Coordinates of C-alpha atoms and ligand atoms in Angstrom, one line a residue:
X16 CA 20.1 21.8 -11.1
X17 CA 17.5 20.6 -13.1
X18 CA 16.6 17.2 -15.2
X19 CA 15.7 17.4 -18.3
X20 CA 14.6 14.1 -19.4
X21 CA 13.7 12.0 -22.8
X22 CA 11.0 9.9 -22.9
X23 CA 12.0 6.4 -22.3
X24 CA 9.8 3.8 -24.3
X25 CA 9.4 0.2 -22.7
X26 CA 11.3 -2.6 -24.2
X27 CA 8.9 -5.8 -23.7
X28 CA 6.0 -6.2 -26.5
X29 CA 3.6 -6.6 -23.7
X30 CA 4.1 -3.0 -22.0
X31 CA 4.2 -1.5 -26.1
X32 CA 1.4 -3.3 -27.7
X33 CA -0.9 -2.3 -23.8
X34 CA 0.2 1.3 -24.7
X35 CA -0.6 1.5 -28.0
X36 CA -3.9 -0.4 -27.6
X37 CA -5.9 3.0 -26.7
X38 CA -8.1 3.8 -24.4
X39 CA -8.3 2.1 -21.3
X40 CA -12.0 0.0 -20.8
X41 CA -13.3 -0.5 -17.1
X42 CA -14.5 -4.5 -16.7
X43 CA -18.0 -5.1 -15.5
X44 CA -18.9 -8.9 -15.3
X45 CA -17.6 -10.7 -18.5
X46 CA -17.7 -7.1 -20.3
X47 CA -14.6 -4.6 -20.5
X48 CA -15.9 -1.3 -22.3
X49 CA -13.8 2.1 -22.9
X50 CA -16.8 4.7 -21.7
X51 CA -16.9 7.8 -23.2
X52 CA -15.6 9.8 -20.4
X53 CA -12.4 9.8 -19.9
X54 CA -9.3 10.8 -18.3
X55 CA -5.4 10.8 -18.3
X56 CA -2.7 9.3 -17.1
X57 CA 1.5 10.5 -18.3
X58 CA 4.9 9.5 -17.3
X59 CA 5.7 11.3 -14.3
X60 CA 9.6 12.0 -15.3
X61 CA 8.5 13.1 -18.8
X62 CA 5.1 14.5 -18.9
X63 CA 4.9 12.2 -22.2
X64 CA 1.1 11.4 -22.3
X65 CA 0.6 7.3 -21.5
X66 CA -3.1 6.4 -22.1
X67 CA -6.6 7.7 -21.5
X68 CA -8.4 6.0 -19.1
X69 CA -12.1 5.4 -18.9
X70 CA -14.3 7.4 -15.9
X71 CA -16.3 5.7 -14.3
X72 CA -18.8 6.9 -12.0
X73 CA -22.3 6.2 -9.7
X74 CA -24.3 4.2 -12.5
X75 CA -21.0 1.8 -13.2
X76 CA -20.6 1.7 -9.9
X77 CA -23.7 -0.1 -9.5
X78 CA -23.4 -2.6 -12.3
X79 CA -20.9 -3.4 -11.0
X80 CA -21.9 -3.8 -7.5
X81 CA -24.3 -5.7 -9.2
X82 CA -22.4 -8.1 -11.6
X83 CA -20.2 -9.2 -8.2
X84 CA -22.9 -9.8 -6.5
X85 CA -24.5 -12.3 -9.1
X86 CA -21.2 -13.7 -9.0
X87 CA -20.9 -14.2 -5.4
X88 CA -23.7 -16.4 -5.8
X89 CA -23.4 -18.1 -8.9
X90 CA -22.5 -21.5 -8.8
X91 CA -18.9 -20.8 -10.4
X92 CA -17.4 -18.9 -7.7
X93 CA -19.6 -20.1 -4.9
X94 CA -20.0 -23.5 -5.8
X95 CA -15.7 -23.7 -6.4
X96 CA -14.2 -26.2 -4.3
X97 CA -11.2 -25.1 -2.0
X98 CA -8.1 -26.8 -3.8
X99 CA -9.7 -25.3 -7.7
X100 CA -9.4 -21.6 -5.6
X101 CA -6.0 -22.5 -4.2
X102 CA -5.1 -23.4 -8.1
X103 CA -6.6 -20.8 -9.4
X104 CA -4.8 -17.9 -7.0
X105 CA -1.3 -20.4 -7.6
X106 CA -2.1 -19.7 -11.5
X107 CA -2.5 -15.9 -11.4
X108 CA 1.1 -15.1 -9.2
X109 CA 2.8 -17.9 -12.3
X110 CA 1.2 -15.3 -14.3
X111 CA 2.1 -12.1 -12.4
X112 CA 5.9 -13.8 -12.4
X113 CA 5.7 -14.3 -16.5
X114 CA 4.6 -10.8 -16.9
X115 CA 6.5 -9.4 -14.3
X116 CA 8.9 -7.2 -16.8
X117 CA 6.3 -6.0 -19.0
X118 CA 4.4 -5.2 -15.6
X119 CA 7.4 -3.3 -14.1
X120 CA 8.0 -1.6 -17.1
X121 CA 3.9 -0.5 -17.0
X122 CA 4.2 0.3 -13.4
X123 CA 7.7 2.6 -13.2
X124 CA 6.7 4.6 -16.2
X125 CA 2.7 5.6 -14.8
X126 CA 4.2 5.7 -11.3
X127 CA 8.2 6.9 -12.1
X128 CA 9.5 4.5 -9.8
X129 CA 12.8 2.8 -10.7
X130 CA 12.4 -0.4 -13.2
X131 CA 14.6 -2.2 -10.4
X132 CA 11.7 -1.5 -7.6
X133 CA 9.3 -2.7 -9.5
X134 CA 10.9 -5.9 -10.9
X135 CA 12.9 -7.1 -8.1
X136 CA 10.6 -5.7 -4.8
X137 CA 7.1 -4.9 -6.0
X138 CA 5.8 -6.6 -8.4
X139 CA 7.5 -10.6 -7.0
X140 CA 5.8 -9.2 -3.5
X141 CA 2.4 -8.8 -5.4
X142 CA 2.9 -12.9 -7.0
X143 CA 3.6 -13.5 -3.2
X144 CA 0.6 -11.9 -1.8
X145 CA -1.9 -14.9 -4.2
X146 CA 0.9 -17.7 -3.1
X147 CA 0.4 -17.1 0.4
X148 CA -3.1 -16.7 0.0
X149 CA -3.8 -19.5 -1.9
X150 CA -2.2 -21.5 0.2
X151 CA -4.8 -20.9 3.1
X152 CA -7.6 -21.2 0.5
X153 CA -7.6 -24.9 1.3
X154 CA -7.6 -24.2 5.7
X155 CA -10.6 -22.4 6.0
X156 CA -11.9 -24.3 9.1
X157 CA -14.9 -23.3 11.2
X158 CA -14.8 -25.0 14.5
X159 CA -17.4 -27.6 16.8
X160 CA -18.7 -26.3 20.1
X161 CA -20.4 -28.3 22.8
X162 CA -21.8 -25.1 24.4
X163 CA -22.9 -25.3 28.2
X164 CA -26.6 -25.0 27.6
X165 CA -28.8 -27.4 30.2
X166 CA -32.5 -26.8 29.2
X167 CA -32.6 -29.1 25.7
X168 CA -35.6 -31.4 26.0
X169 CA -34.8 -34.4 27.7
X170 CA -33.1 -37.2 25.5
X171 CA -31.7 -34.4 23.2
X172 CA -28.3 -32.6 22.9
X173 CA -27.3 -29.5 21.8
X174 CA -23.9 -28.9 19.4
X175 CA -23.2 -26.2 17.2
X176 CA -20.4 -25.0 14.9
X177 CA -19.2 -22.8 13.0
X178 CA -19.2 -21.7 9.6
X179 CA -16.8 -18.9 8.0
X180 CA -18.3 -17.0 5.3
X181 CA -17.6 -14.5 2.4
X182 CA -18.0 -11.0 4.1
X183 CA -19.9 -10.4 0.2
X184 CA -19.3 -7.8 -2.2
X185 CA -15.4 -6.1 -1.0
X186 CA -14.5 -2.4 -2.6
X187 CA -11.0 -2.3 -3.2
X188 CA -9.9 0.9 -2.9
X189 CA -6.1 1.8 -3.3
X190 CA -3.3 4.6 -3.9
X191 CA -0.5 5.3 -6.1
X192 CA 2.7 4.8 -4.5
X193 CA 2.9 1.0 -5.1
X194 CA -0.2 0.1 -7.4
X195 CA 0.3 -3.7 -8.3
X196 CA 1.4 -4.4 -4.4
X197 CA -1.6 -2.8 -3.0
X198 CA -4.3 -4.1 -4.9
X199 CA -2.9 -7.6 -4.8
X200 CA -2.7 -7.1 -0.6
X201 CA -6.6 -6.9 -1.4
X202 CA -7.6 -9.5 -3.9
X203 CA -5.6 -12.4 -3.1
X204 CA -7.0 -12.9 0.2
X205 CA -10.2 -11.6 -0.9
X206 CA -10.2 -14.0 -3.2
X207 CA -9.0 -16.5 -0.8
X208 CA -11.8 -16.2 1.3
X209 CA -14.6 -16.3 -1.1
X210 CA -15.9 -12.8 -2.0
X211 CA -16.2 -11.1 -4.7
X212 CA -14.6 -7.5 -5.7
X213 CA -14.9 -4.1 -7.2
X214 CA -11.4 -2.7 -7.5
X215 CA -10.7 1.2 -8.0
X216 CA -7.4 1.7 -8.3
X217 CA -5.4 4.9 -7.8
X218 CA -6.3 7.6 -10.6
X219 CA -2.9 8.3 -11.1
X220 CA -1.8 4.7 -11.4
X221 CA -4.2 2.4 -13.1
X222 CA -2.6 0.5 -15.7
X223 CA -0.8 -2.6 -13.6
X224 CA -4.8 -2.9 -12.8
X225 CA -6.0 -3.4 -15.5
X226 CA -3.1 -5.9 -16.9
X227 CA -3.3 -7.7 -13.4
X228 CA -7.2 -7.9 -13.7
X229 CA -6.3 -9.0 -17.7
X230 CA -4.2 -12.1 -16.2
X231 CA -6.7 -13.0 -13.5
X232 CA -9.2 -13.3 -16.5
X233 CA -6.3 -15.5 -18.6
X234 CA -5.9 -17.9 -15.2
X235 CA -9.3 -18.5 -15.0
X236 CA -11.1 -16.4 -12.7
X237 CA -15.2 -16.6 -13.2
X238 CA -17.1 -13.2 -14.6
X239 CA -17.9 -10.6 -12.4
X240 CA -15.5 -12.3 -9.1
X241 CA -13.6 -9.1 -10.2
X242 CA -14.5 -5.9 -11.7
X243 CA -12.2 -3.2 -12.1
X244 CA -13.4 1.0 -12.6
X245 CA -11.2 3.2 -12.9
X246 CA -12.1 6.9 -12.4
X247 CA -11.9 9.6 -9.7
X248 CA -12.2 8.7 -5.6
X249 CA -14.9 11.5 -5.9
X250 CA -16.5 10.3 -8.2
X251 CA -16.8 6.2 -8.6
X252 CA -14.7 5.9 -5.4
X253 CA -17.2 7.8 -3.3
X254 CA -20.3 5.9 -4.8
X255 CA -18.8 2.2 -4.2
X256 CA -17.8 3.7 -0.4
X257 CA -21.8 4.4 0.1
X258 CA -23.0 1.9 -2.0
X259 CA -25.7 -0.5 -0.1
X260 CA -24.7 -3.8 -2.0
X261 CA -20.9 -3.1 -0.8
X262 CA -20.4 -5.3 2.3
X263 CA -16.8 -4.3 2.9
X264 CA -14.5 -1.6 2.0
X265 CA -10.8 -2.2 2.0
X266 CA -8.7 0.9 1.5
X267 CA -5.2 1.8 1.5
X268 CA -4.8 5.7 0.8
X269 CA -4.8 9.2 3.2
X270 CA -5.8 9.4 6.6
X271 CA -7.8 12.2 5.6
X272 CA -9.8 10.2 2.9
X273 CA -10.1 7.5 5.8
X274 CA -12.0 9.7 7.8
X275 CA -14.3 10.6 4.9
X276 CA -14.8 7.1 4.3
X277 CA -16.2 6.4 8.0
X278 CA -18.7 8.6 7.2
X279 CA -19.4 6.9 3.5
X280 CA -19.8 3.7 5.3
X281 CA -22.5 4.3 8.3
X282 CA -25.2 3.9 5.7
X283 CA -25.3 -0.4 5.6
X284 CA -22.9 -0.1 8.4
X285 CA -19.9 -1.4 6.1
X286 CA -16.9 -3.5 7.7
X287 CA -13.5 -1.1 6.8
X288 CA -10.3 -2.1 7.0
X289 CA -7.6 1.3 6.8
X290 CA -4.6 1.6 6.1
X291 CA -3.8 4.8 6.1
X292 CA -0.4 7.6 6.5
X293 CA 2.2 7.5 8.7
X294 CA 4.9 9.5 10.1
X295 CA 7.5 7.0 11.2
X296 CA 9.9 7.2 13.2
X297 CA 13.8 5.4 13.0
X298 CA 16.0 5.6 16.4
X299 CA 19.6 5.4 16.5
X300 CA 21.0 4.1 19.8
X301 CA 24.6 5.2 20.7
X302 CA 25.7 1.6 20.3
X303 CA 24.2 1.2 16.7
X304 CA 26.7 -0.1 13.6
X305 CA 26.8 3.0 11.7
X306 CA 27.7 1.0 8.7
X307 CA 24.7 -0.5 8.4
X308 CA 22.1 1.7 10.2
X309 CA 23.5 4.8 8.0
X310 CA 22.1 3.1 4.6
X311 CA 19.3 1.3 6.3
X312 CA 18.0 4.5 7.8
X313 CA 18.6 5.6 4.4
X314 CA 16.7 3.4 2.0
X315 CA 14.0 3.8 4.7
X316 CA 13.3 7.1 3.9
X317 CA 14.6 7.6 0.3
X318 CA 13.3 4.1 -1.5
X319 CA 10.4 4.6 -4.0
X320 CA 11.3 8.8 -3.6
X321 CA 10.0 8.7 0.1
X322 CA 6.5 7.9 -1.4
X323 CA 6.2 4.5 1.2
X324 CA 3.4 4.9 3.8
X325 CA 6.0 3.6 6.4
X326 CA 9.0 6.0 5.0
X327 CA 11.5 6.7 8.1
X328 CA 10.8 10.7 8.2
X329 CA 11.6 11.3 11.7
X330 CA 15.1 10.3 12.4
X331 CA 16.5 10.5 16.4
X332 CA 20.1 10.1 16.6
X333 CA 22.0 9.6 20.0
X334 CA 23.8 13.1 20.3
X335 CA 27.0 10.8 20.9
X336 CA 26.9 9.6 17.2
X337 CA 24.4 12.5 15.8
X338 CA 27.1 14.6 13.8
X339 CA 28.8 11.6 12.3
X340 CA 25.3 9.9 11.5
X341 CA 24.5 13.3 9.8
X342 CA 27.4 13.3 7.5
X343 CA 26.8 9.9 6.5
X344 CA 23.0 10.2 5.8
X345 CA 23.5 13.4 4.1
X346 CA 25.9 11.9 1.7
X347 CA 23.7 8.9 1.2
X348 CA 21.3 11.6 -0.1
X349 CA 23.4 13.3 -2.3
X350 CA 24.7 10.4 -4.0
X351 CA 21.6 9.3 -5.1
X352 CA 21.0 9.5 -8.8
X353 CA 18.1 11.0 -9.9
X354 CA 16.5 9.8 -13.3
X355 CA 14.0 8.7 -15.9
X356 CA 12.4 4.9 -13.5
X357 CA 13.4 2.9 -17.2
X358 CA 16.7 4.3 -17.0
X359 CA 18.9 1.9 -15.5
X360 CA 21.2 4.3 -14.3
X361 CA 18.6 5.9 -11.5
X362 CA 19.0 4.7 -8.1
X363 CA 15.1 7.1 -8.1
X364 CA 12.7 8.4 -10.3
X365 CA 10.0 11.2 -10.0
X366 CA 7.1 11.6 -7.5
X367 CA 4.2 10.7 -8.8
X368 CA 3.2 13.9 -10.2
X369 CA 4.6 17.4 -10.5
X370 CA 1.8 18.5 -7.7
X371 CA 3.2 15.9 -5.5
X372 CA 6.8 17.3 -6.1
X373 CA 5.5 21.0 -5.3
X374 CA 4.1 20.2 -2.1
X375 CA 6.7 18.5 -0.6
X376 CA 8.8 21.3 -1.6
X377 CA 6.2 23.7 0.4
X378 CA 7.1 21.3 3.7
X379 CA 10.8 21.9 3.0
X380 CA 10.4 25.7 2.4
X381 CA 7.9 26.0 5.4
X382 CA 10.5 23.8 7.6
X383 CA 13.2 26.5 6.4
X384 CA 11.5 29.9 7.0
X385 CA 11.0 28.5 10.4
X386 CA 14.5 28.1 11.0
X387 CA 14.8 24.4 9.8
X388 CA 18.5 23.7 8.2
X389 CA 19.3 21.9 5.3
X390 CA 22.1 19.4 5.4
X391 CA 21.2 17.7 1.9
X392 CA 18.9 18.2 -0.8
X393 CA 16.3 20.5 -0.5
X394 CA 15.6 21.5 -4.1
X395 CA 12.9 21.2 -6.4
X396 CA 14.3 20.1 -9.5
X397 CA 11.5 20.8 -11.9
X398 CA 8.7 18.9 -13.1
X399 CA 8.0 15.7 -10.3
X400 CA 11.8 15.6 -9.2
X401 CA 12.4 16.8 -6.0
X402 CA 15.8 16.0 -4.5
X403 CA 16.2 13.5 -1.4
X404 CA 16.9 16.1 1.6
X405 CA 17.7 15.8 5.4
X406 CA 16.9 18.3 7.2
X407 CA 18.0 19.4 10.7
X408 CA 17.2 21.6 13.6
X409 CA 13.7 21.5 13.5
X410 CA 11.0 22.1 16.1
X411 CA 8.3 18.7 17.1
X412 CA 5.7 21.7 16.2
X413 CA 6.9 22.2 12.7
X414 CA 4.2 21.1 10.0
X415 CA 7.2 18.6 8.2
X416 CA 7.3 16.9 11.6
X417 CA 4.2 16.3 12.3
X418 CA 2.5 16.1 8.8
X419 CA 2.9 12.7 6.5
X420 CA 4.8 14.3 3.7
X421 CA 5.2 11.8 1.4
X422 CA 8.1 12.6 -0.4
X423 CA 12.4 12.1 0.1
X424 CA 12.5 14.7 3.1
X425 CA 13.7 13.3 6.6
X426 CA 14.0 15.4 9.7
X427 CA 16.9 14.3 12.3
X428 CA 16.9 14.8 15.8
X429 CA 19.3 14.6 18.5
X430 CA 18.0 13.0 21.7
X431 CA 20.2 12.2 24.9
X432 CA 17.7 9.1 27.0
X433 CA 16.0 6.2 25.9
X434 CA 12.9 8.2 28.0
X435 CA 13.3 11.5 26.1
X436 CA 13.4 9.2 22.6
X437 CA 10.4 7.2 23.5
X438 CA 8.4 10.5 24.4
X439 CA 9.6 12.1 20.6
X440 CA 8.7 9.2 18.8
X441 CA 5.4 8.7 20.4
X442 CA 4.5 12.5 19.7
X443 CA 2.5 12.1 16.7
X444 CA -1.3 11.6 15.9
X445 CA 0.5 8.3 13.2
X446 CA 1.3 5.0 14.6
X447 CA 2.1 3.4 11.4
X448 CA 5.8 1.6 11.7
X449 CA 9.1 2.4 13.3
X450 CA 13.1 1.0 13.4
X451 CA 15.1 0.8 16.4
X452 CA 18.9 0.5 15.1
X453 CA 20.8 -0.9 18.3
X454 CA 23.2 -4.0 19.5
X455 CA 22.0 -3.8 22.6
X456 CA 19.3 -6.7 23.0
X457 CA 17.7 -4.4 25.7
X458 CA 17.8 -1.8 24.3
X459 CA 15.9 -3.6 21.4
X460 CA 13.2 -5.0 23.3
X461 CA 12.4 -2.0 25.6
X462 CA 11.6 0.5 23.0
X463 CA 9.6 -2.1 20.6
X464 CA 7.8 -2.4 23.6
X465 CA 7.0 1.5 24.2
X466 CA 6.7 2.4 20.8
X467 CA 3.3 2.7 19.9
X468 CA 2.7 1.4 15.9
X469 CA 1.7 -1.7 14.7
X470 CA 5.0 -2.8 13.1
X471 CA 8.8 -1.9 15.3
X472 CA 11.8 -2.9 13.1
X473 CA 15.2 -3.6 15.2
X474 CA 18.2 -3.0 12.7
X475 CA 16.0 -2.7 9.2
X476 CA 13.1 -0.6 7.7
X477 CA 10.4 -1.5 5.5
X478 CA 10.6 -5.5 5.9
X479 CA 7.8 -6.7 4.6
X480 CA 6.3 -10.3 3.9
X481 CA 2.8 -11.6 3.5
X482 CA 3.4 -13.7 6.9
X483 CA 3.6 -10.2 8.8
X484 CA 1.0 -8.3 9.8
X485 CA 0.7 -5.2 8.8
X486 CA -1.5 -2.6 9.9
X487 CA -1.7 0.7 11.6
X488 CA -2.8 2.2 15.1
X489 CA -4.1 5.7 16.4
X490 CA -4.5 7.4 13.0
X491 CA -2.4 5.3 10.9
X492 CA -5.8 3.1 10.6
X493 CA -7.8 0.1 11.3
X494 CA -7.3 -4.0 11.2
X495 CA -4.4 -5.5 9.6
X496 CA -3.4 -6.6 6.3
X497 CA -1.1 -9.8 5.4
X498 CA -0.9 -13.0 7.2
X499 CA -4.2 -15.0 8.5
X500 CA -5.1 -11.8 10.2
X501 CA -5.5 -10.6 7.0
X502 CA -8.1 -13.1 5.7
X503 CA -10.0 -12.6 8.7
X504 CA -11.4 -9.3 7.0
X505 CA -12.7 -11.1 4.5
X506 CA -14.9 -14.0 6.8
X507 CA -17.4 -13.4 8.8
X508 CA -18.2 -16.4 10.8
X509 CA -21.9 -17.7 11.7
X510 CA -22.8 -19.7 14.3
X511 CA -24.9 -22.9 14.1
X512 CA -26.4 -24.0 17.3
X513 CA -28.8 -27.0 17.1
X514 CA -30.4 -29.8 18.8
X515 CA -30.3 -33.4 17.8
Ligands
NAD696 P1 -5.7 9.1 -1.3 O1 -6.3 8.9 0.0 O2 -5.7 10.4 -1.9 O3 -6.3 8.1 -2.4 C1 -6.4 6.7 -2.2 C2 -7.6 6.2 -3.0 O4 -8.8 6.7 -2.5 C3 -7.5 6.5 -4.5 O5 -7.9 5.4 -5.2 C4 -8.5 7.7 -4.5 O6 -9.1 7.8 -5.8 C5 -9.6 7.2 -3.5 N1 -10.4 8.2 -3.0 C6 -10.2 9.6 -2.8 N2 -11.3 10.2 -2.3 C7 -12.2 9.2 -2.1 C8 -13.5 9.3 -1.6 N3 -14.1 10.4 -1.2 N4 -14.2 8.1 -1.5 C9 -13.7 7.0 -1.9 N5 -12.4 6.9 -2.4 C10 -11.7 8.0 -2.5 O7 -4.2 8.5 -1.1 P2 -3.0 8.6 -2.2 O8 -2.6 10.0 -2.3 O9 -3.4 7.9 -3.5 O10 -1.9 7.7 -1.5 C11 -1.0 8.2 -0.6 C12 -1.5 7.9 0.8 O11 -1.7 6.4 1.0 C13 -0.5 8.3 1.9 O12 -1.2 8.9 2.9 C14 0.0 6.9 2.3 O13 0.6 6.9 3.6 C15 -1.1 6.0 2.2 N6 -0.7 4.6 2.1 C16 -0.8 3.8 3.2 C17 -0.4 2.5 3.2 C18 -0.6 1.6 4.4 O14 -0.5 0.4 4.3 N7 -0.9 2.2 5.6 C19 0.2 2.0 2.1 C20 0.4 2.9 1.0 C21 -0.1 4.2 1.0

């Protein structure tokens, strides 16, 4: 089988007239400018060419640095009381919400997701992210310490307190699987707390930036508090990574770019925050309600094509209920409708690029030379579709269980003890997420307990809110995003000790 597809033009004037406006400008300070090198960005499902984008590299890098630093210091941002930033973040997610269809229609047809992910998951979450964070805006609280300190001269006492701070200058650094959400997990409470940002989004996926950095303009926001390039991680990426006026880099992308950007960072010794891959693991006690832990497991690993840093790609299945559990997740997979994202019949649209498509199906055709079965899927449908498979009888060894694919592809496993399940799941260099499908409270407990990842689901996948943390462990990264955790990347907190 394979799809040939038409190209699906959005509906709202917003998404049109954005097209049609040509090429894409990166924003430094007050200024947006279209530079003269340039690059592209098409509909995945199509190939139909979407925009050309301006390239940004080292010397725009540093203007911009530079423009968010004058801005971190200018009286507009710094001098803005609490409750204005509280207003102000409040103003961009009313905006977000107004623009959400043009926005999904924007991000489904640069990304190929489904119009219905978009409108009703990602792009609400992403108007969430600045109403949580605005919220806190206004509770930014340092603390008074009467410290234990004996030798003040006599007459005198000692007190101190403490004063969070801006971290300074923040790279924002993000990937393409869910553009809008991922940038907004880094400028809302960025924003929150004070600093000011360079965001690079995602080469593949830049246009919800630029409309999202568009609105922020609209509510309010003062010159320079955000600048957006857009351009290649090599290229612009790499020099806001070592850049000496950067104080922090957030990043949400590849383990393997993580590791690179360790070594960008040692220069000013840069605070990082990673989030980085995953190979997650979903359980399926004997006692599990097939009925629902057949679709859950499902949308766990299928939504958004499988392209979800916490996708469910390694499935372990009680070997009581494994060969029912296969049946039903296999036909999950099969009904699935492939399609154009704008098409409203698609339950899923295309990876994000016809590369990404080809190399998940070199995992599947790897996993089958070495003896790997497949119960569903497994096809390459041409262009960026690749068919949502489950695979069986696989080895732990095999690359496609122990590599983040990134893609629709699941691997199920039987397992017979809660010991033997615990040990499988653990076996991985990840420590991202996993779900535990059980009705047995114990059961429940004992293995969110032994699990090691920094979120454990008991009967759902991919739950997310801006009051949970969210973050990885082992490879799967470093600090946390979301909740007040989150914010806490973006303070630093200085101590004043005097004597009065
Ligand atoms: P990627 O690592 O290739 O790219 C991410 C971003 O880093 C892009 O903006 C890219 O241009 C930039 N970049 C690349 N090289 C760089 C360099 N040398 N210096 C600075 N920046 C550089 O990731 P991707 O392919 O866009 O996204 C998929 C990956 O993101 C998957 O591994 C996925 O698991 C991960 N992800 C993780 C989370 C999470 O919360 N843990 C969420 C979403 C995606």
């Amino acid at each position: 089988m394979s799809l040939t597809l038409r190209p699906h033009p959005p509906k709202t004037d917003g998404a049109r007239r954005f097209l049609e406006g040509g090429a894409k400008p990166v924003l430094i300070g007050a200024e947006w400018s279209v530079l003269e090198q340039q690059f592209e960005t098409w509909d995945p499902a199509t190939g139909q060419h979407l925009a050309s984008l301006s390239r940004a590299g080292a010397a725009e890098a540093d203007a911009a640095v530079a423009a968010a630093q004058a801005a971190l210091e200018g009286p507009d941002w710094a001098g803005m009381l609490p409750a204005a930033r509280q207003a102000l973040l409040w103003k961009i997610a009313d905006l977000i919400d107004a623009h959400a269809e043009e926005l999904s229609e924007l991000e489904s047809l640069d990304q190929g997701k489904t119009y219905a992910t978009a409108r009703f998951a990602e792009i609400p979450a992403s108007a969430a992210q600045f109403r949580y964070y605005a919220g806190l805006a206004t509770k930014i609280h340092g603390q008074t310490i009467t410290p234990s300190i004996g030798y003040a001269p006599k007459g005198k006492q000692v007190m101190a307190y403490t004063r969070p701070e801006p971290i300074g200058v923040v790279a924002a650094i993000t990937p393409w699987n869910s553009p809008m959400l991922m940038a907004s997990m880094k400028l809302a409470p960025a924003l929150c707390a004070g600093c000011t940002v360079v965001l690079k989004p995602a080469e593949e996926t830049s246009l919800t930036a630029i409309r999202l950095v568009e609105l922020m303009q609209e509510a309010g926001l003062p010159a320079g508090v955000v600048n957006l390039l857009t351009g290649h991680g090599h290229e612009v990426g790499d020099a806001l990574a070592k850049h000496p006026g950067v104080a922090k880099v957030a990043f949400t992308g590849s383990t393997e770019v993580g590791r690179i950007l360790l070594n960008s960072a040692r220069g000013n010794l840069k605070k990082l925050t990673l989030e980085l891959g995953g190979k997650s693991p979903a359980i399926v006690m004997p006692d599990a309600d097939l009925s629902l832990s057949v679709p859950g497991v499902a949308r766990g690993i299928f939504a958004n094509s499988g392209q979800v840093c916490v996708a469910g790609s390694r499935i372990y299945v009680h070997r009581s209920v494994h060969d029912r559990f296969c049946e039903g997740l296999a036909a999950e997979a099969t009904r699935l409708k492939l399609g154009h994202g704008l098409d409203p019949e698609s339950d899923l649209g295309p990876l994000v690029s016809e590369a990404q498509a080809a190399r998940v199906a070199r995992y599947v055709d790897g996993g089958r030379a070495e003896g790997a079965e497949v119960i569903a899927g497994g096809a390459h449908l041409g262009g960026a579709f690749y068919a949502p498979t489950v695979v069986t009888h696989t080895r732990p060894d095999m690359a496609l269980m122990r590599e983040e694919i990134f893609g629709p592809v699941t691997a199920v496993t039987p397992f017979d003890s809660p010991e033997e399940v615990l040990a499988l799941a653990n076996d991985t260099e990840y420590g991202l997420a996993a779900s535990v499908w059980t009705q047995d409270l114990s059961s429940a407990h004992r293995l969110a307990a032994g699990i090691r990842a920094g979120t454990v689901w008991v009967n759902c996948h991919s739950y997310f809110s801006p009051e949970l943390p969210k973050g990885g462990i082992k490879a799967s990264g470093w600090g946390v995003e979301n909740n007040l955790a989150g914010l806490s990347n973006y303070l630093e907190e200085k101590t004043v000790c005097m004597v009065i």
